[in-house]
Coordinates of C-alpha atoms and ligand atoms in Angstrom, one line a residue:
X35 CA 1.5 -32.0 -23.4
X36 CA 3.4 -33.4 -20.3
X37 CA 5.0 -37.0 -20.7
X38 CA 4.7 -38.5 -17.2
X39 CA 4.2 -35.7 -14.1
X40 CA 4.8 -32.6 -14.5
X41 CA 7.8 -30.6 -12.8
X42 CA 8.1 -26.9 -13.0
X43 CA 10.3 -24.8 -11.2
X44 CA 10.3 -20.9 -9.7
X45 CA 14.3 -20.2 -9.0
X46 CA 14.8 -16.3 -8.1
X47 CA 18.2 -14.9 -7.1
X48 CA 17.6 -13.3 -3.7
X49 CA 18.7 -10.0 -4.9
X50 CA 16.4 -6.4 -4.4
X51 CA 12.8 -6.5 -3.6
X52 CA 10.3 -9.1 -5.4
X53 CA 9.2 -7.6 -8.3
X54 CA 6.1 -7.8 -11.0
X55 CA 8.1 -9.5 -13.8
X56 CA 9.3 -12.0 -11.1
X57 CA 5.9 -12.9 -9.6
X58 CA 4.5 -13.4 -12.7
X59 CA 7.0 -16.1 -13.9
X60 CA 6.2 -17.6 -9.9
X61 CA 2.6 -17.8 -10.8
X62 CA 3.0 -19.0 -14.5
X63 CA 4.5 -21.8 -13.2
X64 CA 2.4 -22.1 -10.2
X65 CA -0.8 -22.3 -12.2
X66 CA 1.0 -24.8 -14.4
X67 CA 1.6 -26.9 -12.2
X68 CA -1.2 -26.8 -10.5
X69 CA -3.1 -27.4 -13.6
X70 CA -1.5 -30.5 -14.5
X71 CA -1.1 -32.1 -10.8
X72 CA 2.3 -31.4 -11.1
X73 CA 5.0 -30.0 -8.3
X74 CA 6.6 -26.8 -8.3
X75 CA 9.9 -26.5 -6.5
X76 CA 11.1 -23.5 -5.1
X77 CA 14.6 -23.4 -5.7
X78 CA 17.4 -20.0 -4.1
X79 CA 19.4 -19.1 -6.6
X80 CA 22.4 -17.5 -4.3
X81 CA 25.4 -18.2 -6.1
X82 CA 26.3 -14.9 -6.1
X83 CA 27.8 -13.4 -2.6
X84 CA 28.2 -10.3 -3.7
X85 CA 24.6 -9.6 -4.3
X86 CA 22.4 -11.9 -2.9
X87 CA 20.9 -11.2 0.9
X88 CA 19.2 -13.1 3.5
X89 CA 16.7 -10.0 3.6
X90 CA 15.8 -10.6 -0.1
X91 CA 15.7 -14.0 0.6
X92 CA 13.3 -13.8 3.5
X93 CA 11.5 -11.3 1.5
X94 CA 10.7 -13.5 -1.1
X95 CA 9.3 -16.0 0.9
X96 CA 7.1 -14.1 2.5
X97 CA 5.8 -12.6 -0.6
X98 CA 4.7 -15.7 -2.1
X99 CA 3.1 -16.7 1.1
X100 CA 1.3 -13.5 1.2
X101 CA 0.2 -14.0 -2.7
X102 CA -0.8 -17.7 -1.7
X103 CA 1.5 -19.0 -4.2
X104 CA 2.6 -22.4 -2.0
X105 CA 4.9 -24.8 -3.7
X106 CA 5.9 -28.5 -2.7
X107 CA 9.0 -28.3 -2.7
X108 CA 11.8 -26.1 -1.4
X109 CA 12.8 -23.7 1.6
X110 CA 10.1 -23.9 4.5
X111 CA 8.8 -27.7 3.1
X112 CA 11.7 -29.7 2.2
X113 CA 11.8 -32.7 -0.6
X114 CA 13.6 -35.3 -2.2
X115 CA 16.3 -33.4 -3.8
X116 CA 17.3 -31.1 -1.0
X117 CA 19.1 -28.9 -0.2
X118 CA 17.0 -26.2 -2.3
X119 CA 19.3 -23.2 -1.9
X120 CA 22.5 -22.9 -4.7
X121 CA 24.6 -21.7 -1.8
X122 CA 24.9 -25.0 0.1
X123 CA 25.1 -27.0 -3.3
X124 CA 28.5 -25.9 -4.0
X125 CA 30.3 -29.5 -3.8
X126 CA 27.2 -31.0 -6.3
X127 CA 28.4 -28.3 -9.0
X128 CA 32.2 -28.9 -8.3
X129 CA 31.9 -32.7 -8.6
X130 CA 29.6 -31.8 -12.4
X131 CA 32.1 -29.7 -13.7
X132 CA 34.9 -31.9 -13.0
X133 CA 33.0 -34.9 -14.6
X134 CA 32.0 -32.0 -17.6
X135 CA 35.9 -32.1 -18.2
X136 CA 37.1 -35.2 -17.7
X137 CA 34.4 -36.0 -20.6
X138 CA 36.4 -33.1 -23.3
X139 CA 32.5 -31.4 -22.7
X140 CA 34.5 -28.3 -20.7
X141 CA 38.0 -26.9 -20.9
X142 CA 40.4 -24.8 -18.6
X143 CA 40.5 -21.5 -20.9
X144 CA 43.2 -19.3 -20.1
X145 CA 42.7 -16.3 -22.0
X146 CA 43.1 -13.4 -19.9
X147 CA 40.2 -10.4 -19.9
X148 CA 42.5 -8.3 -22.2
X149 CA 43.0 -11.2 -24.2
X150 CA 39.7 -11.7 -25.2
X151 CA 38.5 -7.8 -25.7
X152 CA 41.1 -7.5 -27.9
X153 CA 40.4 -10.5 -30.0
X154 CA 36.7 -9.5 -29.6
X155 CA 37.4 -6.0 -31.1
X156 CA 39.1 -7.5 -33.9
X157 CA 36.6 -9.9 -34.5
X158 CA 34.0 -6.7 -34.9
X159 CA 36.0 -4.6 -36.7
X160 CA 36.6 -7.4 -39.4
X161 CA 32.6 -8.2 -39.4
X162 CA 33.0 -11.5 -37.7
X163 CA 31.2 -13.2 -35.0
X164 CA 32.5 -11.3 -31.9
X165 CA 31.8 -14.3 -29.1
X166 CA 34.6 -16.8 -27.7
X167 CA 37.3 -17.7 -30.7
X168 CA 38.0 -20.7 -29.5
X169 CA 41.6 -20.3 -28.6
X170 CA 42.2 -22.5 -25.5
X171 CA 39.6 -25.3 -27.2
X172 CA 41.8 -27.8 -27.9
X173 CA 45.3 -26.6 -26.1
X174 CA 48.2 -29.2 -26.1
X175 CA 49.2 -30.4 -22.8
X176 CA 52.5 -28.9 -22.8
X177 CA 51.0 -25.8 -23.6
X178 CA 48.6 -26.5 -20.5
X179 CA 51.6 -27.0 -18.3
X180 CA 53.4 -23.9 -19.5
X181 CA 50.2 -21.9 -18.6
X182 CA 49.7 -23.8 -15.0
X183 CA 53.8 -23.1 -14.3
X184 CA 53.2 -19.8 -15.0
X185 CA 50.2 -19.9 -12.8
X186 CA 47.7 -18.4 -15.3
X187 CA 44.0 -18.2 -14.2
X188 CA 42.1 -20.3 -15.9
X189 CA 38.5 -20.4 -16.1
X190 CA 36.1 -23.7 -16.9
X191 CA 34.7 -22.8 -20.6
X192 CA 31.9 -25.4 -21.8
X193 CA 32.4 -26.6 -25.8
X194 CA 29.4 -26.4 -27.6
X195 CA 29.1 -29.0 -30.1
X196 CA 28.9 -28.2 -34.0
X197 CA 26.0 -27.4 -35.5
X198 CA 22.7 -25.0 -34.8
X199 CA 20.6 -26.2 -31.9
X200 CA 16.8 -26.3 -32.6
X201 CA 13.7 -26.5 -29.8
X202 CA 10.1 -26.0 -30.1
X203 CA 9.3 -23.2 -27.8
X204 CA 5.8 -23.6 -26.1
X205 CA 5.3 -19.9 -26.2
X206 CA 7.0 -19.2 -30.0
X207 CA 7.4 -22.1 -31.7
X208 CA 10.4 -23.6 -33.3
X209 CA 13.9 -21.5 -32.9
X210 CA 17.3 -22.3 -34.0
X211 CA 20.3 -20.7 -32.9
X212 CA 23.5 -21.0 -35.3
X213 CA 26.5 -21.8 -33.6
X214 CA 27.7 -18.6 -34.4
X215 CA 25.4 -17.0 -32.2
X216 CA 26.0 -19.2 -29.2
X217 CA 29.8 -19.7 -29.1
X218 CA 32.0 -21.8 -26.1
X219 CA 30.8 -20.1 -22.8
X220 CA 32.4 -20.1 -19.0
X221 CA 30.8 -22.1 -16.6
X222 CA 33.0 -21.8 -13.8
X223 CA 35.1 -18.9 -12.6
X224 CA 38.9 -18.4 -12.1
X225 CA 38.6 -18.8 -8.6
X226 CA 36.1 -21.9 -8.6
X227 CA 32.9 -20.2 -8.0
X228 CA 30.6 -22.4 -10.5
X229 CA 28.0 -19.7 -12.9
X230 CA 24.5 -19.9 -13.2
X231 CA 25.5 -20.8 -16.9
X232 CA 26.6 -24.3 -15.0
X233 CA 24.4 -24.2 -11.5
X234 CA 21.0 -23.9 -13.2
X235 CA 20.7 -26.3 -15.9
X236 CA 22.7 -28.7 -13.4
X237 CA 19.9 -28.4 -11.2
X238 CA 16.9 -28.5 -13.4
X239 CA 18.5 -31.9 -14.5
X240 CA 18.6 -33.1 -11.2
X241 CA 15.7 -31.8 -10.0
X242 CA 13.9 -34.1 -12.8
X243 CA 12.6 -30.3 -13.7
X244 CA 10.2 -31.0 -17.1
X245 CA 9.0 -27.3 -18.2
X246 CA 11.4 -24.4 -17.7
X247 CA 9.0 -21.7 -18.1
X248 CA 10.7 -18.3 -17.9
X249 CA 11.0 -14.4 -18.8
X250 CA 12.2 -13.7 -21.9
X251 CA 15.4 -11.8 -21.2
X252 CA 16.7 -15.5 -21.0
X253 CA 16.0 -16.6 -24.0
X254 CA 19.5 -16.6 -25.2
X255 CA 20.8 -18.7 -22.4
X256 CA 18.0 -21.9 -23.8
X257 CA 20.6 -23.1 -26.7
X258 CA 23.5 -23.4 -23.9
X259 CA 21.4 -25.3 -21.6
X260 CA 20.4 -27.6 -24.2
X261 CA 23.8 -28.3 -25.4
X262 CA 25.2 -28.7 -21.6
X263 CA 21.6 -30.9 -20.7
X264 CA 22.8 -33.1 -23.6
X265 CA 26.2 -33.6 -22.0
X266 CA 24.6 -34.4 -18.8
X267 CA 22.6 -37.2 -20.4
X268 CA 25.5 -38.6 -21.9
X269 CA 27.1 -38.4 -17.8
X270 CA 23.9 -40.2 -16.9
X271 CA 23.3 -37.0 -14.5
X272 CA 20.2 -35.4 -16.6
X273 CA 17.5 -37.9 -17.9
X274 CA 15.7 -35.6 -20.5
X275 CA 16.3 -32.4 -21.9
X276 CA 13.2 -29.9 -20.2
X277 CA 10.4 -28.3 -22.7
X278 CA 11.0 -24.5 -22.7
X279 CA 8.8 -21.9 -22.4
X280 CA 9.3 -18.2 -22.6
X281 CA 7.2 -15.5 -21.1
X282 CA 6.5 -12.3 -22.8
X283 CA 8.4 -8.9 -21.8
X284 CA 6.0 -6.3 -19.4
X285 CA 6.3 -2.8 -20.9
X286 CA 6.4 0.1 -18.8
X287 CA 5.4 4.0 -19.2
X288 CA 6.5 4.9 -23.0
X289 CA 6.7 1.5 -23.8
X290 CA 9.9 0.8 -22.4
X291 CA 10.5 -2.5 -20.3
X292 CA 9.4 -2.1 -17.0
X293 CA 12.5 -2.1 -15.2
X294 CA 13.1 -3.2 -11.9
X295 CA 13.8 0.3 -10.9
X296 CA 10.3 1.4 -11.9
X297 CA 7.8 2.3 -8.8
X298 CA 5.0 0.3 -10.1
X299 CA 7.2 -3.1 -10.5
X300 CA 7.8 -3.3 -7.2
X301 CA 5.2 -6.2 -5.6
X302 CA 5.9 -3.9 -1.8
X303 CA 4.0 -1.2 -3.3
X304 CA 0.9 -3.1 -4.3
X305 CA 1.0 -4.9 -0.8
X306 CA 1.6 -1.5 1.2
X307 CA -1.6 -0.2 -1.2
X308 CA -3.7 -2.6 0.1
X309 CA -4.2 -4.9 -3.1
X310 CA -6.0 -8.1 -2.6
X311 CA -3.3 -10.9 -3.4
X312 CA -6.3 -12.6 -5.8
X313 CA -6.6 -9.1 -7.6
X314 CA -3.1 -8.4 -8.1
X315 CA -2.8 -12.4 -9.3
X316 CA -6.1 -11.8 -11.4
X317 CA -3.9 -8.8 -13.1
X318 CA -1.1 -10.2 -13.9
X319 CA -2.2 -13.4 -15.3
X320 CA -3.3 -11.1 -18.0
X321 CA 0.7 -10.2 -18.7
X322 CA 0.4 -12.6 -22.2
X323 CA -2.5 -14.9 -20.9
X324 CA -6.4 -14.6 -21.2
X325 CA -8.9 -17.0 -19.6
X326 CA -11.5 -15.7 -22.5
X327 CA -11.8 -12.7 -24.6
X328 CA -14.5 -11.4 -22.8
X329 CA -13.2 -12.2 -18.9
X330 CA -10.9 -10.0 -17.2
X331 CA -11.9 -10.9 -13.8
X332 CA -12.0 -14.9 -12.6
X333 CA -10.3 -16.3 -9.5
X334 CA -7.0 -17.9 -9.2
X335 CA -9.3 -21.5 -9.0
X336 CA -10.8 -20.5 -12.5
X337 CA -7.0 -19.7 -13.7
X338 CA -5.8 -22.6 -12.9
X339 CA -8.9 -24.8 -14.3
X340 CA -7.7 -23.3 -17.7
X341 CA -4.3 -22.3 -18.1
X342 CA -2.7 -23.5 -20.5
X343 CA 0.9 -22.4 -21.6
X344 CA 0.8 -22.5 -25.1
X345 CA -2.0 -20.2 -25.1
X346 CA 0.7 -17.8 -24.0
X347 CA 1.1 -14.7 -26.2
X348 CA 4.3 -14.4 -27.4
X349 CA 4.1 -10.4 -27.9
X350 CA 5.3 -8.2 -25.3
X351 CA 2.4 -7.4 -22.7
X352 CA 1.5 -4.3 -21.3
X353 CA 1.8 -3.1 -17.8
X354 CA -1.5 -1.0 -17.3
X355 CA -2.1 0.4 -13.4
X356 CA -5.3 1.7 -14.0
X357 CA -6.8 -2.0 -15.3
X358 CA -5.1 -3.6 -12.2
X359 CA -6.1 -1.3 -9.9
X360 CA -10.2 -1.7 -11.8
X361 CA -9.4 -5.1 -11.2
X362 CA -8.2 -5.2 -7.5
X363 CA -11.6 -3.1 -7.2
X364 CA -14.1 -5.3 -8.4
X365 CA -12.3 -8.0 -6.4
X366 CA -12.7 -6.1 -3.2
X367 CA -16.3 -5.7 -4.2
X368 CA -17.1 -9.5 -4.4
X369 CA -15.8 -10.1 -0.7
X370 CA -18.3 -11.1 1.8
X371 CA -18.2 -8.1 4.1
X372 CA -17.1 -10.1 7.1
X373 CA -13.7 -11.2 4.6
X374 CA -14.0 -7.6 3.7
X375 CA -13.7 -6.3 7.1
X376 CA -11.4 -8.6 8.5
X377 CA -9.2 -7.2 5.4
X378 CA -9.4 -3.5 6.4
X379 CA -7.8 -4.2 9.4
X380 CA -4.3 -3.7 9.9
X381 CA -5.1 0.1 8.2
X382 CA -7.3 0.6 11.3
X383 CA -5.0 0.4 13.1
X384 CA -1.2 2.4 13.6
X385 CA 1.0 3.6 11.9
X386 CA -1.6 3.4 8.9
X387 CA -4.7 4.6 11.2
X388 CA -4.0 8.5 12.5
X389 CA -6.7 8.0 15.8
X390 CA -6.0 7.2 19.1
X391 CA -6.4 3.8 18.9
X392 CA -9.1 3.8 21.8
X393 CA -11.0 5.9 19.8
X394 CA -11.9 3.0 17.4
X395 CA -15.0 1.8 17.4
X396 CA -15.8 -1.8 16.0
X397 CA -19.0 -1.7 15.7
X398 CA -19.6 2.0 14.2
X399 CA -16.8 0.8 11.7
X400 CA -19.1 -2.5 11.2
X401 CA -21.6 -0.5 10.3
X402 CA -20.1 2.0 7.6
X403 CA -18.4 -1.0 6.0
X404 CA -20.7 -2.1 3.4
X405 CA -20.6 1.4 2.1
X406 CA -17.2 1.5 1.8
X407 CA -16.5 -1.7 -0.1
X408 CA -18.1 -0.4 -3.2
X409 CA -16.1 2.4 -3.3
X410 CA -12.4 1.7 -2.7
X411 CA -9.9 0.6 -4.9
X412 CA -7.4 -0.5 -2.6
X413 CA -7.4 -1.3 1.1
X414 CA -5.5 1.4 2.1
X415 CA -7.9 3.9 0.8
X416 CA -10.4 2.5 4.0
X417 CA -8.7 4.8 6.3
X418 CA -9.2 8.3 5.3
X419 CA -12.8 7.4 4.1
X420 CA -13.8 6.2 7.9
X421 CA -11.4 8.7 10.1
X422 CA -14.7 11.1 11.0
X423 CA -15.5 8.3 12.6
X424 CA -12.6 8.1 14.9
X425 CA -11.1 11.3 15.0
X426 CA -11.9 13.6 17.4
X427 CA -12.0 16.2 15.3
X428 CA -12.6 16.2 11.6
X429 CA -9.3 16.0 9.0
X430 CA -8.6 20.2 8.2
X431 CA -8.1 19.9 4.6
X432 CA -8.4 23.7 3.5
X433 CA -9.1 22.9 -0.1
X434 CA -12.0 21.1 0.7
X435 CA -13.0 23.9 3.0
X436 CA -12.6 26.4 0.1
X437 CA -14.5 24.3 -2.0
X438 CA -17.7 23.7 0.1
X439 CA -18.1 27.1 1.6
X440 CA -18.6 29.1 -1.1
X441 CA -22.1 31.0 -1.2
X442 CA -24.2 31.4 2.0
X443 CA -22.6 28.5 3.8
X444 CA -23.7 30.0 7.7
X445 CA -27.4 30.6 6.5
X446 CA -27.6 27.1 4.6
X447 CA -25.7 25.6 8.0
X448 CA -27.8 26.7 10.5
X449 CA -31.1 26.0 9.0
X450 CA -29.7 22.4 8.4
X451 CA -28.6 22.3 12.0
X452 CA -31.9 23.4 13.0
X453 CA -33.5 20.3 11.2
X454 CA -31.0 17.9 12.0
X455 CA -31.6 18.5 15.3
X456 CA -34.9 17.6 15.6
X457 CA -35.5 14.6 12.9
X458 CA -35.1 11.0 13.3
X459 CA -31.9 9.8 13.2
X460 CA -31.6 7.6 10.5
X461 CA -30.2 8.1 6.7
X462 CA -33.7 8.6 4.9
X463 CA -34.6 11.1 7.5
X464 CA -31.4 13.2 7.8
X465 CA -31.4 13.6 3.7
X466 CA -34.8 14.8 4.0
X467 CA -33.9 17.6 6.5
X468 CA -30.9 18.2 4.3
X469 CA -33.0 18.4 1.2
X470 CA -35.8 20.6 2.9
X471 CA -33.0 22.8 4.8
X472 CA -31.7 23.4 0.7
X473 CA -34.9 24.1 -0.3
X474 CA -35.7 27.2 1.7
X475 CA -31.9 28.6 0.5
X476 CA -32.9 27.5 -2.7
X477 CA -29.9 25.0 -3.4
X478 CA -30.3 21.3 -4.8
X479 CA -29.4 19.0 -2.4
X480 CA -25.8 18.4 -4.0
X481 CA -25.4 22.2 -3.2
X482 CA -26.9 22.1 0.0
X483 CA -24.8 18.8 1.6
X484 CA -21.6 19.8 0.3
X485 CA -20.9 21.8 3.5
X486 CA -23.0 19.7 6.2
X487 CA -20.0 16.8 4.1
X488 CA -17.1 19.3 4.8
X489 CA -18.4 20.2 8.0
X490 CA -19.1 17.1 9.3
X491 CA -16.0 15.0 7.8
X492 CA -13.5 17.8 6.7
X493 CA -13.2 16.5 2.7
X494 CA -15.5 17.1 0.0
X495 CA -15.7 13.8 -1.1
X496 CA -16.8 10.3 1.0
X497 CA -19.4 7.8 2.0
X498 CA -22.6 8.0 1.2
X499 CA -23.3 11.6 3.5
X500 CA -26.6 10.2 5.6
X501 CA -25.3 6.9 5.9
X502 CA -22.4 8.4 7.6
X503 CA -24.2 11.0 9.6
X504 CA -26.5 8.1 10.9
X505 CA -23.7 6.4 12.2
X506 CA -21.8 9.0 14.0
X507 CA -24.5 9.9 15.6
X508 CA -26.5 13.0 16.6
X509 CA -24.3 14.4 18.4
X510 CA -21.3 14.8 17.0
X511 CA -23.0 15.6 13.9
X512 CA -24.4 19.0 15.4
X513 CA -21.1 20.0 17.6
X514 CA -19.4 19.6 14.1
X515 CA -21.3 21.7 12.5
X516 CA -21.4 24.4 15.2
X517 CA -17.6 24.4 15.3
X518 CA -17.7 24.5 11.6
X519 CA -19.9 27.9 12.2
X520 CA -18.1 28.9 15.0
X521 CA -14.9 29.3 12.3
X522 CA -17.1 31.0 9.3
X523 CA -18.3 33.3 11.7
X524 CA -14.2 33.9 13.5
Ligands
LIG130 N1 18.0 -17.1 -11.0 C1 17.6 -16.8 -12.4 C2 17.0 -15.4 -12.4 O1 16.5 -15.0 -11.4 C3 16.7 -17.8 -12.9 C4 16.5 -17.9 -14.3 C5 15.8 -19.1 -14.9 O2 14.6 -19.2 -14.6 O3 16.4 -19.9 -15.5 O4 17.0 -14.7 -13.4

């Protein structure tokens, strides 16, 4: 596919927090690259004052180091074609557009914003195509004067040449735009500040960029491009024009595009869930790609091995939380423990962890571990599963209470206290005093452990019950339980 080495690039607008749709075009291109021993450059698009921030900026970063998403060049690493943020390429864009002009590519246009509604308004009441008429196109130079005298604003407004423009898009094929659709558009404001209309093909070009592989919400801008990337050739500033690629739209709830305003598009959440950054990839390589029809879970090394953008669905994909949180799970459960453990971590600790943070106990925790990585779904979920452990007292959660002590609950108690106070201490053993204890009350052992569970951790549901009780130790197991009877008999 790729003539010579392949260049892709990743070129957010440090705006908001880092997003789904967003990291999905980062690893798209990523996995490109990667694929074809290419480079990926990491390029700040920050051209816009007004709402770009160095919080964003620095969030973005750290996102894709957290994902392990590197890229060769850009912030943090450098390259030949630095600098890599928009903001301190200002003079590169200012020297383009004045060459654009002195060409006839791009004219001062100085129809005001009134102007050009009205004539717009006109245009669609009449049926006509409503874009740019073309008024200030070809503007004699007295007229020029006048308007410069008067000290109109005038804004830089690229000419697109005649004709439709065709390209063969990797994801859909061949498109053509009439000209009608894509008519003279401004590439540099009144007051000099240079659009992304200008700043991003202008860099692609220079940044030798060969596959622009991007959402589809930008499909429209791909004819512009290509008629500016054709005047840039001409200048000697672009070599080639890029190969373009569109991604697929994510739809949300009610099959609506997700939004960047919706919850689950935010990439924060998923971190501050506890999602493995190989489970959350794994997911959303499977927004318009598939490694095989019957593989939904592979690594980022398998992804890479076969990704191949043309295999690319062109249909909108859907955004599904209960598959990416099935996949994050089966993920978790392919860790080797010790990864697994040294994952849990930082929700053992505070503000995530609710124990004193002496209480903890490394290698109890050690020990319940490889029960609890076949039953999360996300990391986060570790700390309310192990806090019996390292509480002093067991969670109150009254609905679990309600739920367990139903029945007999002080007879069934105190005839499994009885047992578990003299039996081995180990998981086989205890469920056997638990399932004899049942027995004599004549309740299956499901019945019967429900309130040793509740007593014993305060929730209805957990770890494996013996497993736990054999790790907190004898103990605590039986002053749990007599506080538990202490409160059924109160
Ligand atoms: N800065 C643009 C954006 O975040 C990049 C678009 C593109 O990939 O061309 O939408």
């Amino acid at each position: 596919m790729a003539n010579g080495p392949v260049r892709v690039r990743f070129c957010p607008s440090p705006t908001g927090n880092p997003h789904v749709g967003l990291v999905r075009t980062a690893l798209f291109n990523w996995a490109f690259a990667r694929h074809h021993g290419g480079t990926l450059v990491f390029r700040i698009e920050d051209t816009d004052a007004a709402r770009d921030s160095e919080e964003s900026y620095n969030q973005l970063l750290d996102s894709l180091r957290w994902l392990g998403l590197d890229w060769d060049e850009g912030p943090e690493v450098g390259g030949p074609h630095a600098p890599y943020r928009q903001s301190q390429r200002m003079d590169i864009y200012a020297d383009v557009a004045k060459k654009l002009q002195d060409a006839g590519h791009a004219y001062d246009c100085f129809c005001t914003a009134v102007e050009l509604e009205a004539r717009r308004d006109a245009a669609r009441a009449a049926g006509k195509p409503s874009g740019y008429d073309g008024t200030c196109r070809n503007l004699s130079a007295e007229r020029i004067e006048r308007y410069r005298a008067e000290g109109r604003p005038a804004i830089v407004r690229f000419r697109m040449p005649d004709g439709p423009i065709t390209f063969t898009d990797l994801v859909r094929g061949e498109l053509t735009f009439t000209q009608d659709n894509v008519p003279d558009f401004g590439i540099v404001r009144a007051n000099g500040a240079p659009l992304y209309t200008l700043v991003n093909p202008v860099d692609d070009a220079l940044m030798e960029i060969t596959h622009v592989l991007r959402g589809e919400d930008l499909l429209s801008s791909t004819p512009r491009q290509i008629a500016l990337y054709k005047a840039l050739m001409e200048l000697g500033i672009a070599k080639s024009v890029p190969q373009f690629g569109h991604l697929p739209y994510v739809m949300g709830e009610g099959n609506k595009k997700l939004s960047k305003r919706d919850p689950e598009s935010s990439l924060n959440l998923y971190r501050e869930r506890g999602f493995l950054p190989e489970g959350l990839l794994n997911y959303l390589s499977l927004l318009g790609w598939s490694l095989s029809e019957d593989r939904d879970i592979f690594s980022m090394e398998e992804m890479v091995a076969a990704f191949d953008i043309t295999g690319v669905n062109a249909n909108p994909a859907r955004f599904d939380l209960k598959k990416c949180e099935h996949i994050n799970a089966t993920h978790l459960r392919e860790l080797d423990v010790k990864d697994f453990i040294e994952a849990c971590g930082p929700w053992l600790k505070a503000p995530h962890a609710p124990w004193r943070p002496e209480a903890f106990d490394r290698a109890a925790f050690e020990e319940i571990a490889p029960h609890a990585q076949t039953r999360l779904t996300v990391l986060s979920d570790i700390t309310a599963n192990v806090d019996f452990l390292f509480l002093d007292q067991p969670v109150e959660d009254e609905a679990s209470w309600a739920k367990a002590m139903k029945g007999e609950p002080v007879a069934l108690l105190t005839t499994a206290r009885a047992k578990l106070a003299d039996t081995d201490w180990n998981a086989e053993a205890l469920k056997n005093a638990v399932l004899a204890a049942g027995e004599e009350h004549g309740l299956k052992l499901g019945k019967a452990q429900a309130p040793v569970r509740v007593a014993v951790t305060g929730r209805t549901v957990g770890l494996p019950l013996f497993e736990s009780l054999e790790v907190l130790g004898r103990d605590r197991t039986l002053s749990r339980i007599d506080a538990a009877l202490a409160k059924l008999a109160a």
